[in-house]
Short mmCIF file of N, CA and C in Angstrom, two decimals:
data_model
loop_
_atom_site.label_atom_id
_atom_site.label_comp_id
_atom_site.label_asym_id
_atom_site.label_seq_id
_atom_site.Cartn_x
_atom_site.Cartn_y
_atom_site.Cartn_z
N MET A 399 0.91 -1.21 0.00
CA MET A 399 0.06 -0.17 0.17
C MET A 399 1.02 1.24 0.13
N ASP A 400 0.60 2.07 -0.83
CA ASP A 400 1.42 3.18 -1.09
C ASP A 400 0.96 4.00 0.42
N SER A 401 2.01 4.97 0.61
CA SER A 401 2.07 5.88 1.93
C SER A 401 0.88 7.08 2.03
N GLU A 402 0.84 7.41 0.86
CA GLU A 402 -0.82 8.61 0.69
C GLU A 402 -1.87 7.65 1.18
N LYS A 403 -2.05 6.62 0.63
CA LYS A 403 -3.53 5.66 0.77
C LYS A 403 -3.44 5.40 2.42
N LYS A 404 -2.26 4.85 3.02
CA LYS A 404 -2.25 4.73 4.21
C LYS A 404 -2.50 5.74 5.01
N GLU A 405 -1.91 7.00 4.72
CA GLU A 405 -2.26 8.03 5.28
C GLU A 405 -3.69 8.52 5.44
N ARG A 406 -4.23 8.52 4.58
CA ARG A 406 -5.80 8.60 4.35
C ARG A 406 -6.56 7.68 4.82
N ILE A 407 -6.17 6.24 5.14
CA ILE A 407 -6.84 5.41 6.05
C ILE A 407 -6.88 5.97 7.66
N LEU A 408 -5.48 6.18 7.84
CA LEU A 408 -5.13 6.14 9.55
C LEU A 408 -5.64 7.51 10.02
N GLN A 409 -5.90 8.43 9.21
CA GLN A 409 -5.86 9.48 9.79
C GLN A 409 -6.99 9.88 10.48
N ASP A 410 -8.11 9.07 10.16
CA ASP A 410 -9.36 9.15 10.78
C ASP A 410 -9.73 7.79 11.14
N PHE A 411 -10.33 7.81 12.41
CA PHE A 411 -10.84 6.39 13.14
C PHE A 411 -12.06 5.74 11.99
N ASP A 412 -12.97 6.55 11.80
CA ASP A 412 -14.08 6.07 10.84
C ASP A 412 -13.53 5.57 9.61
N LYS A 413 -12.49 6.27 8.98
CA LYS A 413 -11.83 5.68 7.88
C LYS A 413 -11.47 4.27 7.91
N PHE A 414 -10.70 4.33 9.23
CA PHE A 414 -10.13 2.89 9.42
C PHE A 414 -11.18 1.69 9.34
N LYS A 415 -12.12 2.25 10.31
CA LYS A 415 -12.90 1.38 10.25
C LYS A 415 -13.81 0.73 9.14
N ARG A 416 -13.93 1.54 8.34
CA ARG A 416 -14.94 1.44 7.05
C ARG A 416 -13.54 0.61 6.23
N TYR A 417 -12.42 0.87 6.13
CA TYR A 417 -11.29 -0.17 5.69
C TYR A 417 -11.22 -1.44 6.34
N LEU A 418 -11.19 -1.19 7.36
CA LEU A 418 -11.34 -2.99 8.28
C LEU A 418 -12.42 -3.66 7.44
N GLY A 419 -13.77 -3.00 7.98
CA GLY A 419 -14.93 -3.44 7.61
C GLY A 419 -15.08 -4.14 6.05
N ASP A 420 -14.53 -3.24 5.27
CA ASP A 420 -14.40 -3.74 3.82
C ASP A 420 -13.48 -5.15 3.64
N LYS A 421 -12.15 -5.03 4.26
CA LYS A 421 -11.92 -6.04 4.32
C LYS A 421 -12.56 -7.60 5.02
N VAL A 422 -12.93 -6.98 6.07
CA VAL A 422 -13.82 -8.43 6.85
C VAL A 422 -14.93 -8.94 5.72
N HIS A 423 -15.70 -7.86 5.51
CA HIS A 423 -16.80 -8.27 4.58
C HIS A 423 -16.23 -9.30 3.26
N LYS A 424 -14.88 -8.88 2.64
CA LYS A 424 -14.32 -9.72 1.73
C LYS A 424 -13.95 -11.24 2.05
N GLY A 425 -13.60 -11.06 3.51
CA GLY A 425 -13.23 -12.21 3.72
C GLY A 425 -14.29 -13.15 4.05
N GLU A 426 -15.57 -12.64 4.81
CA GLU A 426 -16.57 -13.19 5.06
C GLU A 426 -17.11 -13.95 3.68
N ARG A 427 -16.99 -13.03 2.55
CA ARG A 427 -17.78 -13.52 1.15
C ARG A 427 -16.52 -14.87 0.59
N LEU A 428 -15.59 -14.86 1.03
CA LEU A 428 -14.68 -15.79 0.64
C LEU A 428 -14.81 -17.14 1.46
N GLY A 429 -15.53 -16.85 2.32
CA GLY A 429 -15.92 -17.97 3.61
C GLY A 429 -15.05 -18.28 4.62
N LEU A 430 -14.43 -17.14 5.19
CA LEU A 430 -13.54 -16.98 6.13
C LEU A 430 -14.31 -16.99 7.69
N SER A 431 -14.00 -17.63 8.64
CA SER A 431 -14.56 -17.90 9.72
C SER A 431 -14.17 -16.43 10.60
N GLU A 432 -15.19 -16.57 11.61
CA GLU A 432 -14.56 -15.30 12.40
C GLU A 432 -13.17 -15.51 13.01
N GLU A 433 -12.97 -16.69 13.57
CA GLU A 433 -11.49 -17.02 14.09
C GLU A 433 -10.38 -16.76 12.62
N GLN A 434 -10.57 -17.02 11.71
CA GLN A 434 -9.56 -16.54 10.68
C GLN A 434 -9.25 -15.07 10.36
N LEU A 435 -10.77 -14.37 10.53
CA LEU A 435 -10.71 -13.00 10.58
C LEU A 435 -9.84 -12.56 11.48
N ALA A 436 -10.09 -12.94 12.81
CA ALA A 436 -9.35 -12.20 14.00
C ALA A 436 -8.10 -12.50 13.78
N LYS A 437 -7.67 -13.78 13.54
CA LYS A 437 -6.23 -14.06 13.14
C LYS A 437 -5.60 -12.90 12.17
N ALA A 438 -6.26 -12.44 11.15
CA ALA A 438 -5.68 -11.72 10.02
C ALA A 438 -5.88 -10.23 10.44
N THR A 439 -6.75 -10.14 11.55
CA THR A 439 -7.03 -8.71 12.28
C THR A 439 -5.68 -8.29 13.04
N GLU A 440 -5.06 -9.73 13.86
CA GLU A 440 -3.99 -9.70 14.55
C GLU A 440 -2.96 -9.40 13.90
N LYS A 441 -2.70 -9.64 12.86
CA LYS A 441 -1.55 -9.36 12.04
C LYS A 441 -1.36 -8.20 11.38
N VAL A 442 -2.68 -7.41 11.32
CA VAL A 442 -2.78 -6.16 10.97
C VAL A 442 -2.22 -5.41 12.39
N ALA A 443 -2.66 -5.51 13.42
CA ALA A 443 -2.99 -4.94 14.45
C ALA A 443 -1.21 -5.11 15.02
N ASN A 444 -0.69 -6.21 14.68
CA ASN A 444 0.87 -6.32 15.47
C ASN A 444 1.90 -5.44 14.31
N TYR A 445 1.24 -5.37 13.12
CA TYR A 445 2.18 -4.47 12.30
C TYR A 445 1.97 -3.09 12.58
N LEU A 446 0.81 -2.69 13.00
CA LEU A 446 0.29 -1.10 13.18
C LEU A 446 1.16 -0.69 14.47
N ALA A 447 0.93 -1.68 15.51
CA ALA A 447 1.32 -1.48 16.91
C ALA A 447 3.12 -1.08 16.70
N ALA A 448 3.82 -2.02 15.95
CA ALA A 448 5.01 -1.89 15.71
C ALA A 448 5.87 -0.98 14.69
N HIS A 449 4.70 -0.37 13.80
CA HIS A 449 5.14 0.57 12.64
C HIS A 449 4.59 1.67 12.41
N GLU A 450 3.67 2.02 13.29
CA GLU A 450 2.94 3.00 13.08
C GLU A 450 2.10 3.98 14.41
N GLU A 451 2.54 5.27 14.38
CA GLU A 451 2.13 5.69 15.56
C GLU A 451 0.57 6.35 15.50
N PRO A 452 -0.25 6.14 16.52
CA PRO A 452 -1.41 6.31 16.64
C PRO A 452 -1.85 7.74 16.20
N ARG A 453 -2.53 8.05 15.30
CA ARG A 453 -3.23 9.60 14.84
C ARG A 453 -4.32 10.12 15.28
N ASN A 454 -4.97 9.58 16.33
CA ASN A 454 -6.23 9.90 17.09
C ASN A 454 -6.29 9.31 18.33
N ALA A 455 -6.97 9.72 18.87
CA ALA A 455 -7.53 9.16 20.19
C ALA A 455 -7.87 8.02 20.46
N GLU A 456 -8.56 7.19 19.58
CA GLU A 456 -9.15 5.88 19.40
C GLU A 456 -7.93 5.12 19.01
N GLU A 457 -7.32 5.51 17.98
CA GLU A 457 -6.43 4.36 17.80
C GLU A 457 -5.10 4.49 18.67
N ASN A 458 -5.09 5.49 19.64
CA ASN A 458 -4.19 5.59 20.79
C ASN A 458 -4.71 4.89 21.77
N LEU A 459 -5.93 4.36 22.11
CA LEU A 459 -6.32 3.85 22.98
C LEU A 459 -6.36 2.15 22.71
N LEU A 460 -6.66 1.76 21.22
CA LEU A 460 -6.33 0.61 20.55
C LEU A 460 -4.68 0.12 21.00
N HIS A 461 -3.91 1.23 20.56
CA HIS A 461 -2.42 0.87 20.79
C HIS A 461 -2.14 0.64 21.96
N GLU A 462 -2.74 1.35 22.97
CA GLU A 462 -2.27 1.11 24.35
C GLU A 462 -3.01 -0.36 24.79
N LEU A 463 -4.11 -0.38 24.58
CA LEU A 463 -4.64 -1.92 24.78
C LEU A 463 -3.70 -2.92 24.28
N TRP A 464 -3.49 -2.80 23.02
CA TRP A 464 -2.70 -3.70 22.42
C TRP A 464 -1.28 -4.02 23.11
N LYS A 465 -0.37 -2.90 23.46
CA LYS A 465 0.59 -3.13 24.15
C LYS A 465 0.73 -3.96 25.71
N VAL A 466 -0.44 -3.57 26.37
CA VAL A 466 -0.75 -4.29 27.76
C VAL A 466 -1.15 -5.32 27.72
N GLY A 467 -1.57 -5.91 26.78
CA GLY A 467 -2.40 -7.38 26.41
C GLY A 467 -1.45 -8.04 26.08
N ASP A 468 -1.40 -9.69 26.86
CA ASP A 468 -1.01 -10.89 26.32
C ASP A 468 -1.47 -11.18 24.93
N LYS A 469 -0.94 -12.36 24.57
CA LYS A 469 -1.53 -12.88 23.24
C LYS A 469 -3.11 -13.15 23.40
N GLU A 470 -3.37 -13.54 24.50
CA GLU A 470 -4.69 -14.11 24.80
C GLU A 470 -5.50 -12.90 24.66
N HIS A 471 -5.24 -11.86 25.29
CA HIS A 471 -6.05 -10.36 25.44
C HIS A 471 -5.97 -10.05 23.90
N GLN A 472 -4.90 -10.06 23.26
CA GLN A 472 -4.58 -9.17 22.08
C GLN A 472 -5.80 -10.13 21.13
N HIS A 473 -5.88 -11.62 21.17
CA HIS A 473 -6.71 -12.10 20.33
C HIS A 473 -8.08 -11.82 20.63
N ALA A 474 -8.28 -11.57 21.85
CA ALA A 474 -9.83 -11.21 22.29
C ALA A 474 -10.18 -9.80 21.75
N LEU A 475 -9.10 -8.93 21.64
CA LEU A 475 -9.53 -7.72 20.93
C LEU A 475 -9.26 -7.37 19.65
N ALA A 476 -8.66 -8.83 19.03
CA ALA A 476 -8.96 -8.72 17.44
C ALA A 476 -10.18 -8.98 17.07
N HIS A 477 -10.96 -9.97 17.84
CA HIS A 477 -12.34 -10.71 17.76
C HIS A 477 -13.12 -9.56 17.96
N MET A 478 -12.94 -8.55 18.93
CA MET A 478 -13.69 -7.49 19.08
C MET A 478 -13.75 -6.23 17.85
N LEU A 479 -12.76 -6.18 17.33
CA LEU A 479 -12.49 -5.19 16.05
C LEU A 479 -13.23 -5.96 15.02
N VAL A 480 -13.26 -7.31 14.84
CA VAL A 480 -13.87 -7.82 13.64
C VAL A 480 -15.25 -7.31 13.86
N ARG A 481 -15.64 -7.83 15.06
CA ARG A 481 -17.41 -7.66 15.43
C ARG A 481 -17.45 -6.08 15.21
N LEU A 482 -16.99 -5.18 15.44
CA LEU A 482 -17.22 -3.89 15.57
C LEU A 482 -17.34 -3.46 14.31
N VAL A 483 -16.61 -4.08 13.18
CA VAL A 483 -16.78 -3.52 11.81
C VAL A 483 -17.73 -4.32 10.83
N GLN A 484 -18.37 -5.60 11.54
CA GLN A 484 -19.07 -6.36 10.63
C GLN A 484 -20.70 -5.75 10.52
#
């Protein structure tokens, strides 16, 4: 993904939710289970936590929750993110 597109997605939490929701819906149409979608969401969240600075209050909260959670907590948060955008 080019940096301009990434910036547009991450600059606003509603845009991020729409982007994630689009990807979740595509995964559902491909027959992915909620568990598979959550695992993919974990990969995205791990990348964002390691490489991107939060750009708004919502992203900051998610970033902080991700950092303090262990693998089990992060997996649960990934499930909640999937449900949030469904």
